[in-house]
mmCIF file of C-alpha atoms in Angstrom:
data_model
loop_
_atom_site.group_PDB
_atom_site.id
_atom_site.type_symbol
_atom_site.label_atom_id
_atom_site.label_comp_id
_atom_site.label_asym_id
_atom_site.label_seq_id
_atom_site.Cartn_x
_atom_site.Cartn_y
_atom_site.Cartn_z
ATOM 1 C CA MET G 1449 11.019 9.352 35.924
ATOM 2 C CA LEU G 1450 7.576 9.433 37.597
ATOM 3 C CA SER G 1451 7.324 8.346 41.210
ATOM 4 C CA ARG G 1452 5.178 5.314 42.080
ATOM 5 C CA SER G 1453 2.462 7.538 43.536
ATOM 6 C CA ALA G 1454 2.434 9.701 40.396
ATOM 7 C CA ARG G 1455 2.176 6.626 38.166
ATOM 8 C CA LEU G 1456 -0.734 5.310 40.262
ATOM 9 C CA SER G 1457 -2.472 8.678 40.073
ATOM 10 C CA ALA G 1458 -2.050 8.811 36.286
ATOM 11 C CA ASN G 1459 -3.396 5.269 35.930
ATOM 12 C CA ASN G 1460 -6.417 6.094 38.088
ATOM 13 C CA VAL G 1461 -7.175 9.176 35.970
ATOM 14 C CA ALA G 1462 -6.893 7.107 32.793
ATOM 15 C CA ARG G 1463 -9.206 4.401 34.147
ATOM 16 C CA PHE G 1464 -11.679 7.038 35.389
ATOM 17 C CA SER G 1465 -11.698 8.799 31.993
ATOM 18 C CA THR G 1466 -12.201 5.510 30.130
ATOM 19 C CA ARG G 1467 -15.047 4.486 32.431
ATOM 20 C CA ASN G 1468 -16.755 7.869 32.069
ATOM 21 C CA ALA G 1469 -16.450 7.715 28.286
ATOM 22 C CA GLN G 1470 -17.979 4.238 28.270
ATOM 23 C CA GLN G 1471 -20.850 5.394 30.496
ATOM 24 C CA LEU G 1472 -21.444 8.427 28.277
ATOM 25 C CA ARG G 1473 -21.551 6.300 25.130
ATOM 26 C CA TYR G 1474 -23.977 3.909 26.832
ATOM 27 C CA ALA G 1475 -26.180 6.746 28.118
ATOM 28 C CA SER G 1476 -26.364 8.572 24.798
ATOM 29 C CA THR G 1477 -27.342 5.443 22.859
ATOM 30 C CA SER G 1478 -31.093 5.006 23.138
ATOM 31 C CA ASN G 1479 -32.800 1.637 22.966
ATOM 32 C CA SER G 1480 -36.526 1.959 23.537
ATOM 33 C CA LEU G 1481 -39.183 -0.618 24.373
ATOM 34 C CA LEU G 1482 -42.661 0.184 23.050
ATOM 35 C CA ILE G 1483 -45.669 -1.591 24.548
ATOM 36 C CA ILE G 1484 -48.097 -2.230 21.680
ATOM 37 C CA GLU G 1485 -51.689 -2.486 22.871
ATOM 38 C CA HIS G 1486 -54.419 -4.030 20.758
ATOM 39 C CA GLN G 1487 -58.096 -4.976 20.686
ATOM 40 C CA ASN G 1488 -59.905 -7.436 18.426
ATOM 41 C CA GLY G 1489 -56.816 -8.022 16.310
ATOM 42 C CA LYS G 1490 -56.157 -4.318 15.668
ATOM 43 C CA ILE G 1491 -53.408 -2.129 17.085
ATOM 44 C CA ASP G 1492 -54.727 0.709 19.242
ATOM 45 C CA ALA G 1493 -54.339 4.169 17.730
ATOM 46 C CA GLY G 1494 -52.628 5.342 20.918
ATOM 47 C CA SER G 1495 -49.826 2.839 20.390
ATOM 48 C CA LEU G 1496 -49.213 4.246 16.912
ATOM 49 C CA SER G 1497 -48.786 7.694 18.465
ATOM 50 C CA ALA G 1498 -46.472 6.227 21.092
ATOM 51 C CA LEU G 1499 -44.336 4.763 18.290
ATOM 52 C CA THR G 1500 -43.931 8.244 16.823
ATOM 53 C CA ALA G 1501 -42.748 9.486 20.224
ATOM 54 C CA ALA G 1502 -40.298 6.585 20.454
ATOM 55 C CA SER G 1503 -38.956 7.376 16.980
ATOM 56 C CA GLN G 1504 -38.295 10.978 18.035
ATOM 57 C CA ILE G 1505 -35.995 9.694 20.773
ATOM 58 C CA GLY G 1506 -33.822 8.019 18.147
ATOM 59 C CA GLY G 1507 -31.954 4.737 18.259
ATOM 60 C CA GLU G 1508 -33.601 1.341 18.103
ATOM 61 C CA VAL G 1509 -37.268 0.813 18.932
ATOM 62 C CA THR G 1510 -38.399 -2.671 19.987
ATOM 63 C CA GLY G 1511 -42.113 -3.397 20.094
ATOM 64 C CA LEU G 1512 -43.629 -5.774 22.655
ATOM 65 C CA ILE G 1513 -46.943 -7.522 21.998
ATOM 66 C CA TYR G 1514 -48.578 -9.756 24.591
ATOM 67 C CA GLY G 1515 -51.915 -11.521 24.563
ATOM 68 C CA ALA G 1516 -53.703 -14.849 24.502
ATOM 69 C CA PRO G 1517 -52.676 -17.587 22.042
ATOM 70 C CA GLY G 1518 -54.589 -17.249 18.784
ATOM 71 C CA GLU G 1519 -55.294 -13.553 19.364
ATOM 72 C CA ILE G 1520 -51.942 -11.862 18.772
ATOM 73 C CA GLU G 1521 -50.928 -13.389 15.434
ATOM 74 C CA GLN G 1522 -52.915 -10.855 13.394
ATOM 75 C CA VAL G 1523 -51.548 -8.022 15.524
ATOM 76 C CA ILE G 1524 -47.981 -9.220 14.949
ATOM 77 C CA GLU G 1525 -48.481 -9.219 11.169
ATOM 78 C CA SER G 1526 -49.716 -5.615 11.313
ATOM 79 C CA ALA G 1527 -46.929 -4.511 13.660
ATOM 80 C CA LYS G 1528 -44.223 -5.988 11.418
ATOM 81 C CA LYS G 1529 -45.056 -3.339 8.832
ATOM 82 C CA LEU G 1530 -44.988 -0.321 11.144
ATOM 83 C CA LYS G 1531 -42.513 2.353 10.145
ATOM 84 C CA GLY G 1532 -40.072 3.057 12.957
ATOM 85 C CA LEU G 1533 -39.908 -0.389 14.568
ATOM 86 C CA THR G 1534 -36.564 -2.205 14.404
ATOM 87 C CA LYS G 1535 -37.526 -5.362 16.278
ATOM 88 C CA LEU G 1536 -40.598 -7.099 17.645
ATOM 89 C CA LEU G 1537 -41.070 -9.296 20.723
ATOM 90 C CA SER G 1538 -44.168 -11.376 21.396
ATOM 91 C CA ALA G 1539 -45.377 -13.318 24.411
ATOM 92 C CA SER G 1540 -48.577 -15.348 24.646
ATOM 93 C CA SER G 1541 -50.367 -16.887 27.597
ATOM 94 C CA PRO G 1542 -54.006 -17.483 28.561
ATOM 95 C CA SER G 1543 -53.397 -15.132 31.505
ATOM 96 C CA TYR G 1544 -52.626 -12.315 29.041
ATOM 97 C CA LYS G 1545 -56.088 -12.460 27.437
ATOM 98 C CA ALA G 1546 -57.248 -9.602 29.680
ATOM 99 C CA PRO G 1547 -53.966 -8.052 30.868
ATOM 100 C CA ILE G 1548 -53.867 -6.603 34.349
ATOM 101 C CA ALA G 1549 -50.933 -5.039 36.158
ATOM 102 C CA GLU G 1550 -50.350 -8.001 38.469
ATOM 103 C CA THR G 1551 -49.896 -10.484 35.606
ATOM 104 C CA ILE G 1552 -48.135 -8.272 33.035
ATOM 105 C CA THR G 1553 -45.609 -6.466 35.242
ATOM 106 C CA PRO G 1554 -43.411 -9.566 35.847
ATOM 107 C CA LEU G 1555 -43.099 -10.029 32.071
ATOM 108 C CA LEU G 1556 -42.133 -6.392 31.529
ATOM 109 C CA GLN G 1557 -39.704 -6.502 34.435
ATOM 110 C CA LYS G 1558 -37.960 -9.516 32.912
ATOM 111 C CA VAL G 1559 -37.774 -7.947 29.435
ATOM 112 C CA VAL G 1560 -36.456 -4.590 30.668
ATOM 113 C CA LYS G 1561 -33.819 -6.126 32.929
ATOM 114 C CA SER G 1562 -32.528 -8.531 30.288
ATOM 115 C CA ASN G 1563 -32.181 -5.894 27.553
ATOM 116 C CA SER G 1564 -31.186 -2.706 29.447
ATOM 117 C CA TYR G 1565 -33.675 -0.474 27.647
ATOM 118 C CA SER G 1566 -33.123 3.266 27.956
ATOM 119 C CA HIS G 1567 -36.840 4.044 27.609
ATOM 120 C CA VAL G 1568 -40.117 2.184 28.129
ATOM 121 C CA ILE G 1569 -43.021 3.831 26.314
ATOM 122 C CA SER G 1570 -46.757 3.279 26.110
ATOM 123 C CA SER G 1571 -49.897 5.175 25.233
ATOM 124 C CA GLN G 1572 -51.923 6.973 27.902
ATOM 125 C CA SER G 1573 -54.456 4.149 28.159
ATOM 126 C CA THR G 1574 -56.326 2.923 31.211
ATOM 127 C CA SER G 1575 -54.297 -0.288 31.108
ATOM 128 C CA SER G 1576 -50.909 1.446 30.847
ATOM 129 C CA LYS G 1577 -51.759 3.891 33.618
ATOM 130 C CA SER G 1578 -52.099 0.830 35.835
ATOM 131 C CA ILE G 1579 -49.192 -1.277 34.532
ATOM 132 C CA LEU G 1580 -46.354 1.218 34.042
ATOM 133 C CA PRO G 1581 -46.377 2.766 37.555
ATOM 134 C CA ARG G 1582 -46.223 -0.755 38.975
ATOM 135 C CA LEU G 1583 -43.317 -1.588 36.670
ATOM 136 C CA ALA G 1584 -41.505 1.589 37.720
ATOM 137 C CA ALA G 1585 -41.987 0.744 41.387
ATOM 138 C CA THR G 1586 -40.598 -2.793 40.987
ATOM 139 C CA LEU G 1587 -37.521 -1.376 39.213
ATOM 140 C CA ASP G 1588 -37.160 1.474 41.748
ATOM 141 C CA LEU G 1589 -37.461 4.067 38.982
ATOM 142 C CA PRO G 1590 -39.634 7.166 38.438
ATOM 143 C CA ALA G 1591 -42.407 7.271 35.853
ATOM 144 C CA LEU G 1592 -44.055 10.062 33.856
ATOM 145 C CA THR G 1593 -47.560 10.139 32.406
ATOM 146 C CA ASP G 1594 -49.334 12.127 29.698
ATOM 147 C CA VAL G 1595 -46.156 13.286 27.945
ATOM 148 C CA THR G 1596 -46.716 15.713 25.056
ATOM 149 C CA SER G 1597 -43.138 16.086 23.772
ATOM 150 C CA VAL G 1598 -39.846 14.256 24.241
ATOM 151 C CA LYS G 1599 -36.216 15.031 23.393
ATOM 152 C CA HIS G 1600 -33.250 12.763 24.081
ATOM 153 C CA GLU G 1601 -29.908 14.514 24.618
ATOM 154 C CA SER G 1602 -26.399 13.327 23.757
ATOM 155 C CA ASP G 1603 -25.470 13.232 27.456
ATOM 156 C CA GLY G 1604 -28.076 10.513 28.070
ATOM 157 C CA SER G 1605 -30.695 12.767 29.643
ATOM 158 C CA THR G 1606 -34.229 13.078 28.281
ATOM 159 C CA THR G 1607 -36.448 16.155 28.489
ATOM 160 C CA PHE G 1608 -40.236 15.818 28.546
ATOM 161 C CA THR G 1609 -43.193 18.182 28.627
ATOM 162 C CA ARG G 1610 -46.539 17.311 30.165
ATOM 163 C CA PRO G 1611 -49.674 19.308 31.063
ATOM 164 C CA ILE G 1612 -50.458 20.091 34.701
ATOM 165 C CA TYR G 1613 -53.262 21.958 36.495
ATOM 166 C CA ALA G 1614 -55.881 20.630 34.076
ATOM 167 C CA GLY G 1615 -53.825 21.757 31.097
ATOM 168 C CA ASN G 1616 -53.412 25.364 32.257
ATOM 169 C CA ALA G 1617 -49.649 24.983 32.610
ATOM 170 C CA ILE G 1618 -46.975 22.882 30.919
ATOM 171 C CA ALA G 1619 -44.278 21.263 33.056
ATOM 172 C CA THR G 1620 -40.833 20.590 31.601
ATOM 173 C CA VAL G 1621 -39.239 17.564 33.252
ATOM 174 C CA LYS G 1622 -35.660 16.408 32.704
ATOM 175 C CA ALA G 1623 -34.645 12.832 33.505
ATOM 176 C CA PRO G 1624 -30.841 12.703 33.879
ATOM 177 C CA SER G 1625 -28.633 9.914 32.579
ATOM 178 C CA SER G 1626 -28.511 8.483 36.108
ATOM 179 C CA VAL G 1627 -32.121 7.351 35.535
ATOM 180 C CA THR G 1628 -31.086 4.296 33.566
ATOM 181 C CA THR G 1629 -34.561 3.566 32.171
ATOM 182 C CA LYS G 1630 -37.068 6.344 31.535
ATOM 183 C CA ILE G 1631 -40.625 5.027 31.835
ATOM 184 C CA PHE G 1632 -43.474 7.141 30.475
ATOM 185 C CA THR G 1633 -46.845 7.240 28.726
ATOM 186 C CA VAL G 1634 -47.668 9.666 25.921
ATOM 187 C CA ARG G 1635 -50.792 11.646 25.127
ATOM 188 C CA GLY G 1636 -52.005 10.224 21.823
ATOM 189 C CA THR G 1637 -53.312 13.532 20.503
ATOM 190 C CA ALA G 1638 -49.863 15.144 20.863
ATOM 191 C CA PHE G 1639 -48.149 12.841 18.352
ATOM 192 C CA ASP G 1640 -49.029 11.783 14.817
ATOM 193 C CA LYS G 1641 -49.873 8.131 14.267
ATOM 194 C CA ALA G 1642 -46.978 6.109 12.864
ATOM 195 C CA PRO G 1643 -47.693 4.917 9.324
ATOM 196 C CA SER G 1644 -47.287 1.430 7.912
ATOM 197 C CA ASP G 1645 -44.640 0.537 5.366
ATOM 198 C CA GLU G 1646 -45.745 -2.452 3.302
ATOM 199 C CA SER G 1647 -42.174 -3.038 2.126
ATOM 200 C CA SER G 1648 -40.779 -3.487 5.636
ATOM 201 C CA SER G 1649 -40.894 -6.568 7.829
ATOM 202 C CA VAL G 1650 -39.039 -6.459 11.127
ATOM 203 C CA GLU G 1651 -37.591 -9.440 12.948
ATOM 204 C CA VAL G 1652 -40.016 -11.138 15.355
ATOM 205 C CA SER G 1653 -38.766 -13.004 18.432
ATOM 206 C CA THR G 1654 -40.978 -15.089 20.685
ATOM 207 C CA ILE G 1655 -40.246 -14.851 24.403
ATOM 208 C CA ASP G 1656 -41.519 -17.021 27.235
ATOM 209 C CA ALA G 1657 -44.449 -15.773 29.260
ATOM 210 C CA VAL G 1658 -43.980 -15.205 32.974
ATOM 211 C CA GLU G 1659 -46.794 -17.039 34.714
ATOM 212 C CA VAL G 1660 -48.185 -15.574 37.932
ATOM 213 C CA THR G 1661 -49.971 -18.207 40.006
ATOM 214 C CA ASP G 1662 -50.732 -16.162 43.124
ATOM 215 C CA SER G 1663 -52.083 -12.908 41.686
ATOM 216 C CA PRO G 1664 -54.203 -11.034 44.249
ATOM 217 C CA THR G 1665 -56.325 -9.638 41.409
ATOM 218 C CA GLU G 1666 -58.523 -11.502 38.961
ATOM 219 C CA HIS G 1667 -60.167 -10.197 35.791
ATOM 220 C CA ILE G 1668 -63.886 -10.970 35.955
ATOM 221 C CA LYS G 1669 -65.352 -9.510 32.769
ATOM 222 C CA THR G 1670 -65.117 -6.654 30.283
ATOM 223 C CA GLU G 1671 -68.194 -4.686 29.281
ATOM 224 C CA LEU G 1672 -67.928 -2.598 26.114
ATOM 225 C CA THR G 1673 -70.430 -0.118 24.763
ATOM 226 C CA LYS G 1674 -71.100 -1.119 21.151
ATOM 227 C CA SER G 1675 -71.586 1.597 18.573
ATOM 228 C CA ASP G 1676 -71.429 1.982 14.820
ATOM 229 C CA ARG G 1677 -69.980 5.455 15.251
ATOM 230 C CA PRO G 1678 -66.239 6.250 15.239
ATOM 231 C CA ASP G 1679 -64.327 5.643 18.449
ATOM 232 C CA LEU G 1680 -64.398 8.783 20.579
ATOM 233 C CA GLY G 1681 -60.667 8.775 21.246
ATOM 234 C CA VAL G 1682 -59.633 8.846 17.582
ATOM 235 C CA ALA G 1683 -62.643 10.386 15.805
ATOM 236 C CA SER G 1684 -62.026 13.361 13.507
ATOM 237 C CA LYS G 1685 -65.403 14.869 14.477
ATOM 238 C CA VAL G 1686 -67.040 14.871 17.906
ATOM 239 C CA VAL G 1687 -70.446 16.114 19.061
ATOM 240 C CA SER G 1688 -70.681 16.495 22.845
ATOM 241 C CA GLY G 1689 -73.567 17.356 25.115
ATOM 242 C CA GLY G 1690 -73.799 18.766 28.628
ATOM 243 C CA ARG G 1691 -76.242 18.966 31.493
ATOM 244 C CA ALA G 1692 -78.493 21.294 29.509
ATOM 245 C CA LEU G 1693 -79.762 18.246 27.577
ATOM 246 C CA LYS G 1694 -82.123 17.579 30.551
ATOM 247 C CA ASN G 1695 -82.257 13.738 30.455
ATOM 248 C CA ALA G 1696 -80.945 10.637 28.670
ATOM 249 C CA GLU G 1697 -83.785 10.554 26.135
ATOM 250 C CA THR G 1698 -83.330 14.211 25.138
ATOM 251 C CA PHE G 1699 -79.557 13.750 25.017
ATOM 252 C CA LYS G 1700 -79.878 10.910 22.536
ATOM 253 C CA ALA G 1701 -82.653 12.519 20.473
ATOM 254 C CA THR G 1702 -80.695 15.773 20.122
ATOM 255 C CA LEU G 1703 -77.114 14.572 19.590
ATOM 256 C CA ASP G 1704 -77.598 11.392 17.572
ATOM 257 C CA PRO G 1705 -79.105 12.974 14.418
ATOM 258 C CA LEU G 1706 -76.315 15.571 14.280
ATOM 259 C CA ALA G 1707 -73.610 12.971 14.915
ATOM 260 C CA ASP G 1708 -75.094 10.686 12.251
ATOM 261 C CA VAL G 1709 -75.196 13.341 9.539
ATOM 262 C CA LEU G 1710 -71.624 14.426 10.311
ATOM 263 C CA GLY G 1711 -70.255 10.906 10.777
ATOM 264 C CA ALA G 1712 -69.080 12.011 14.219
ATOM 265 C CA ALA G 1713 -68.510 10.354 17.575
ATOM 266 C CA VAL G 1714 -70.668 11.320 20.551
ATOM 267 C CA GLY G 1715 -69.146 12.705 23.744
ATOM 268 C CA ALA G 1716 -70.432 14.113 27.008
ATOM 269 C CA SER G 1717 -69.391 16.385 29.840
ATOM 270 C CA ARG G 1718 -68.875 14.950 33.313
ATOM 271 C CA ALA G 1719 -72.063 16.654 34.479
ATOM 272 C CA ALA G 1720 -74.044 14.831 31.785
ATOM 273 C CA VAL G 1721 -72.433 11.500 32.669
ATOM 274 C CA ASP G 1722 -73.002 11.979 36.415
ATOM 275 C CA ALA G 1723 -76.644 12.822 35.707
ATOM 276 C CA GLY G 1724 -77.037 9.559 33.794
ATOM 277 C CA TYR G 1725 -77.560 11.110 30.361
ATOM 278 C CA ALA G 1726 -74.648 9.179 28.801
ATOM 279 C CA ASP G 1727 -72.351 6.260 29.514
ATOM 280 C CA ASN G 1728 -69.086 7.113 31.289
ATOM 281 C CA SER G 1729 -67.146 5.778 28.290
ATOM 282 C CA LEU G 1730 -68.304 8.937 26.472
ATOM 283 C CA GLN G 1731 -66.943 11.379 29.049
ATOM 284 C CA VAL G 1732 -64.548 14.002 27.711
ATOM 285 C CA GLY G 1733 -62.339 15.856 30.152
ATOM 286 C CA GLN G 1734 -59.621 15.628 32.759
ATOM 287 C CA THR G 1735 -61.112 12.479 34.298
ATOM 288 C CA GLY G 1736 -62.411 11.157 30.992
ATOM 289 C CA LYS G 1737 -60.958 10.986 27.494
ATOM 290 C CA VAL G 1738 -58.653 13.570 25.977
ATOM 291 C CA VAL G 1739 -59.619 14.263 22.356
ATOM 292 C CA ALA G 1740 -58.266 16.542 19.643
ATOM 293 C CA PRO G 1741 -60.543 16.113 16.593
ATOM 294 C CA GLU G 1742 -60.700 18.321 13.540
ATOM 295 C CA LEU G 1743 -64.167 19.458 14.658
ATOM 296 C CA TYR G 1744 -65.574 19.537 18.208
ATOM 297 C CA ILE G 1745 -69.164 20.690 18.708
ATOM 298 C CA ALA G 1746 -70.142 21.474 22.301
ATOM 299 C CA LEU G 1747 -73.912 21.582 22.910
ATOM 300 C CA GLY G 1748 -75.137 22.937 26.223
ATOM 301 C CA ILE G 1749 -71.691 22.619 27.813
ATOM 302 C CA SER G 1750 -70.707 25.510 30.069
ATOM 303 C CA GLY G 1751 -66.982 24.843 29.764
ATOM 304 C CA ALA G 1752 -65.737 23.842 33.207
ATOM 305 C CA ILE G 1753 -61.942 23.714 33.412
ATOM 306 C CA GLN G 1754 -62.038 19.905 33.788
ATOM 307 C CA HIS G 1755 -63.891 19.576 30.480
ATOM 308 C CA LEU G 1756 -61.684 22.052 28.652
ATOM 309 C CA ALA G 1757 -58.626 20.002 29.646
ATOM 310 C CA GLY G 1758 -59.958 17.157 27.508
ATOM 311 C CA MET G 1759 -60.879 19.006 24.303
ATOM 312 C CA LYS G 1760 -59.202 22.405 24.009
ATOM 313 C CA ASP G 1761 -56.579 21.068 21.571
ATOM 314 C CA SER G 1762 -59.318 20.427 18.984
ATOM 315 C CA LYS G 1763 -58.636 22.099 15.641
ATOM 316 C CA MET G 1764 -62.079 23.732 15.389
ATOM 317 C CA ILE G 1765 -64.349 24.225 18.418
ATOM 318 C CA VAL G 1766 -68.002 25.153 17.887
ATOM 319 C CA ALA G 1767 -70.061 26.036 20.963
ATOM 320 C CA ILE G 1768 -73.828 26.491 21.258
ATOM 321 C CA ASN G 1769 -75.111 27.760 24.601
ATOM 322 C CA LYS G 1770 -77.859 30.068 25.856
ATOM 323 C CA ASP G 1771 -75.514 31.703 28.387
ATOM 324 C CA PRO G 1772 -73.348 34.362 26.705
ATOM 325 C CA GLU G 1773 -70.993 34.275 29.712
ATOM 326 C CA ALA G 1774 -70.319 30.530 29.476
ATOM 327 C CA PRO G 1775 -66.553 29.838 29.718
ATOM 328 C CA ILE G 1776 -66.762 27.558 26.670
ATOM 329 C CA PHE G 1777 -66.929 30.653 24.455
ATOM 330 C CA GLN G 1778 -63.431 31.667 25.585
ATOM 331 C CA VAL G 1779 -61.895 28.687 23.765
ATOM 332 C CA ALA G 1780 -64.438 28.345 20.953
ATOM 333 C CA ASP G 1781 -63.513 29.266 17.382
ATOM 334 C CA VAL G 1782 -67.209 29.655 16.542
ATOM 335 C CA GLY G 1783 -69.784 30.502 19.191
ATOM 336 C CA LEU G 1784 -73.550 30.775 18.937
ATOM 337 C CA VAL G 1785 -75.659 32.149 21.788
ATOM 338 C CA ALA G 1786 -78.934 30.370 21.182
ATOM 339 C CA ASP G 1787 -81.296 27.646 22.367
ATOM 340 C CA LEU G 1788 -79.710 24.385 21.221
ATOM 341 C CA PHE G 1789 -83.123 22.687 20.984
ATOM 342 C CA GLU G 1790 -84.061 25.139 18.237
ATOM 343 C CA VAL G 1791 -80.686 25.394 16.492
ATOM 344 C CA VAL G 1792 -79.601 21.747 16.320
ATOM 345 C CA PRO G 1793 -82.656 20.453 14.358
ATOM 346 C CA GLN G 1794 -82.219 23.319 11.886
ATOM 347 C CA LEU G 1795 -78.515 22.499 11.566
ATOM 348 C CA VAL G 1796 -79.288 18.836 10.882
ATOM 349 C CA GLU G 1797 -81.763 19.747 8.123
ATOM 350 C CA LYS G 1798 -79.249 22.114 6.499
ATOM 351 C CA LEU G 1799 -76.511 19.465 6.579
ATOM 352 C CA LYS G 1800 -78.801 16.858 5.022
ATOM 353 C CA LYS G 1801 -79.240 19.113 2.009
#
């Protein structure tokens, strides 16, 4: 017969083993929350890439859409057909018309706490880079940005990769199971866009908005650069110009005809933007937009490391520069040492034929 102390010890071991098994089952079961961003009734391409990342984690993926009344209904109908979503949440409020971190974070905090999500995922957008760090801080959790790959393990940990040092090195980061909710943004160009499945229609639940009456920040206005060309962030072809374009008039006169004949978006280096040749919404690079089109044409761009960080994942890079020692030629698939003011007009005429 076991002594009382032995029986107590055996019971404690049994309880400890049961508790650990329950924690392991909880940790290994993923339940992700995807923040679905949208503009003018359309889901942002970055959110479609984020859905692919969420699907790679496994388990259930719940989408969250927030916005002003009358603006999110069309987005909800599109999201219901996305392949990979298992559930959809929606919240509407006039204060969500132009979401800012101070008004959206309380909603996210409420949703995450009430559902015990293992992951919170969003695209690497300007809005998410403001909202998600604030959410992480309120929940006393770490956050990762610009994730390029994700793998969820059976022990509840998740391993991520993300570029550092302007893309010259890749960091591998492991979040253990003790981090109950992994919060991160993904680089859109690193993941394919999730497709729609017309035959599917996920369950949609409406949740109450969390009104913030004493926000220290107020949205004043949004100014957008209108263009008939493809959006720079998702375009399959991009024509970019650098400081060698001399001024805004020359920049436009040189790049626009080539972009028009190719059906391409127009981009610019930071030097060109700082010099006033192009709007800052066209900046490609570490402090601008990260693009990975099928074709990237760099005109008069030397290839500073900050610019390369935003475009070196392009499938085909064509560089035209007078300087044969320009760093851009080190990453270019096709390089031409020539005067761009002579070559580009000839190229446009050839393409028109």
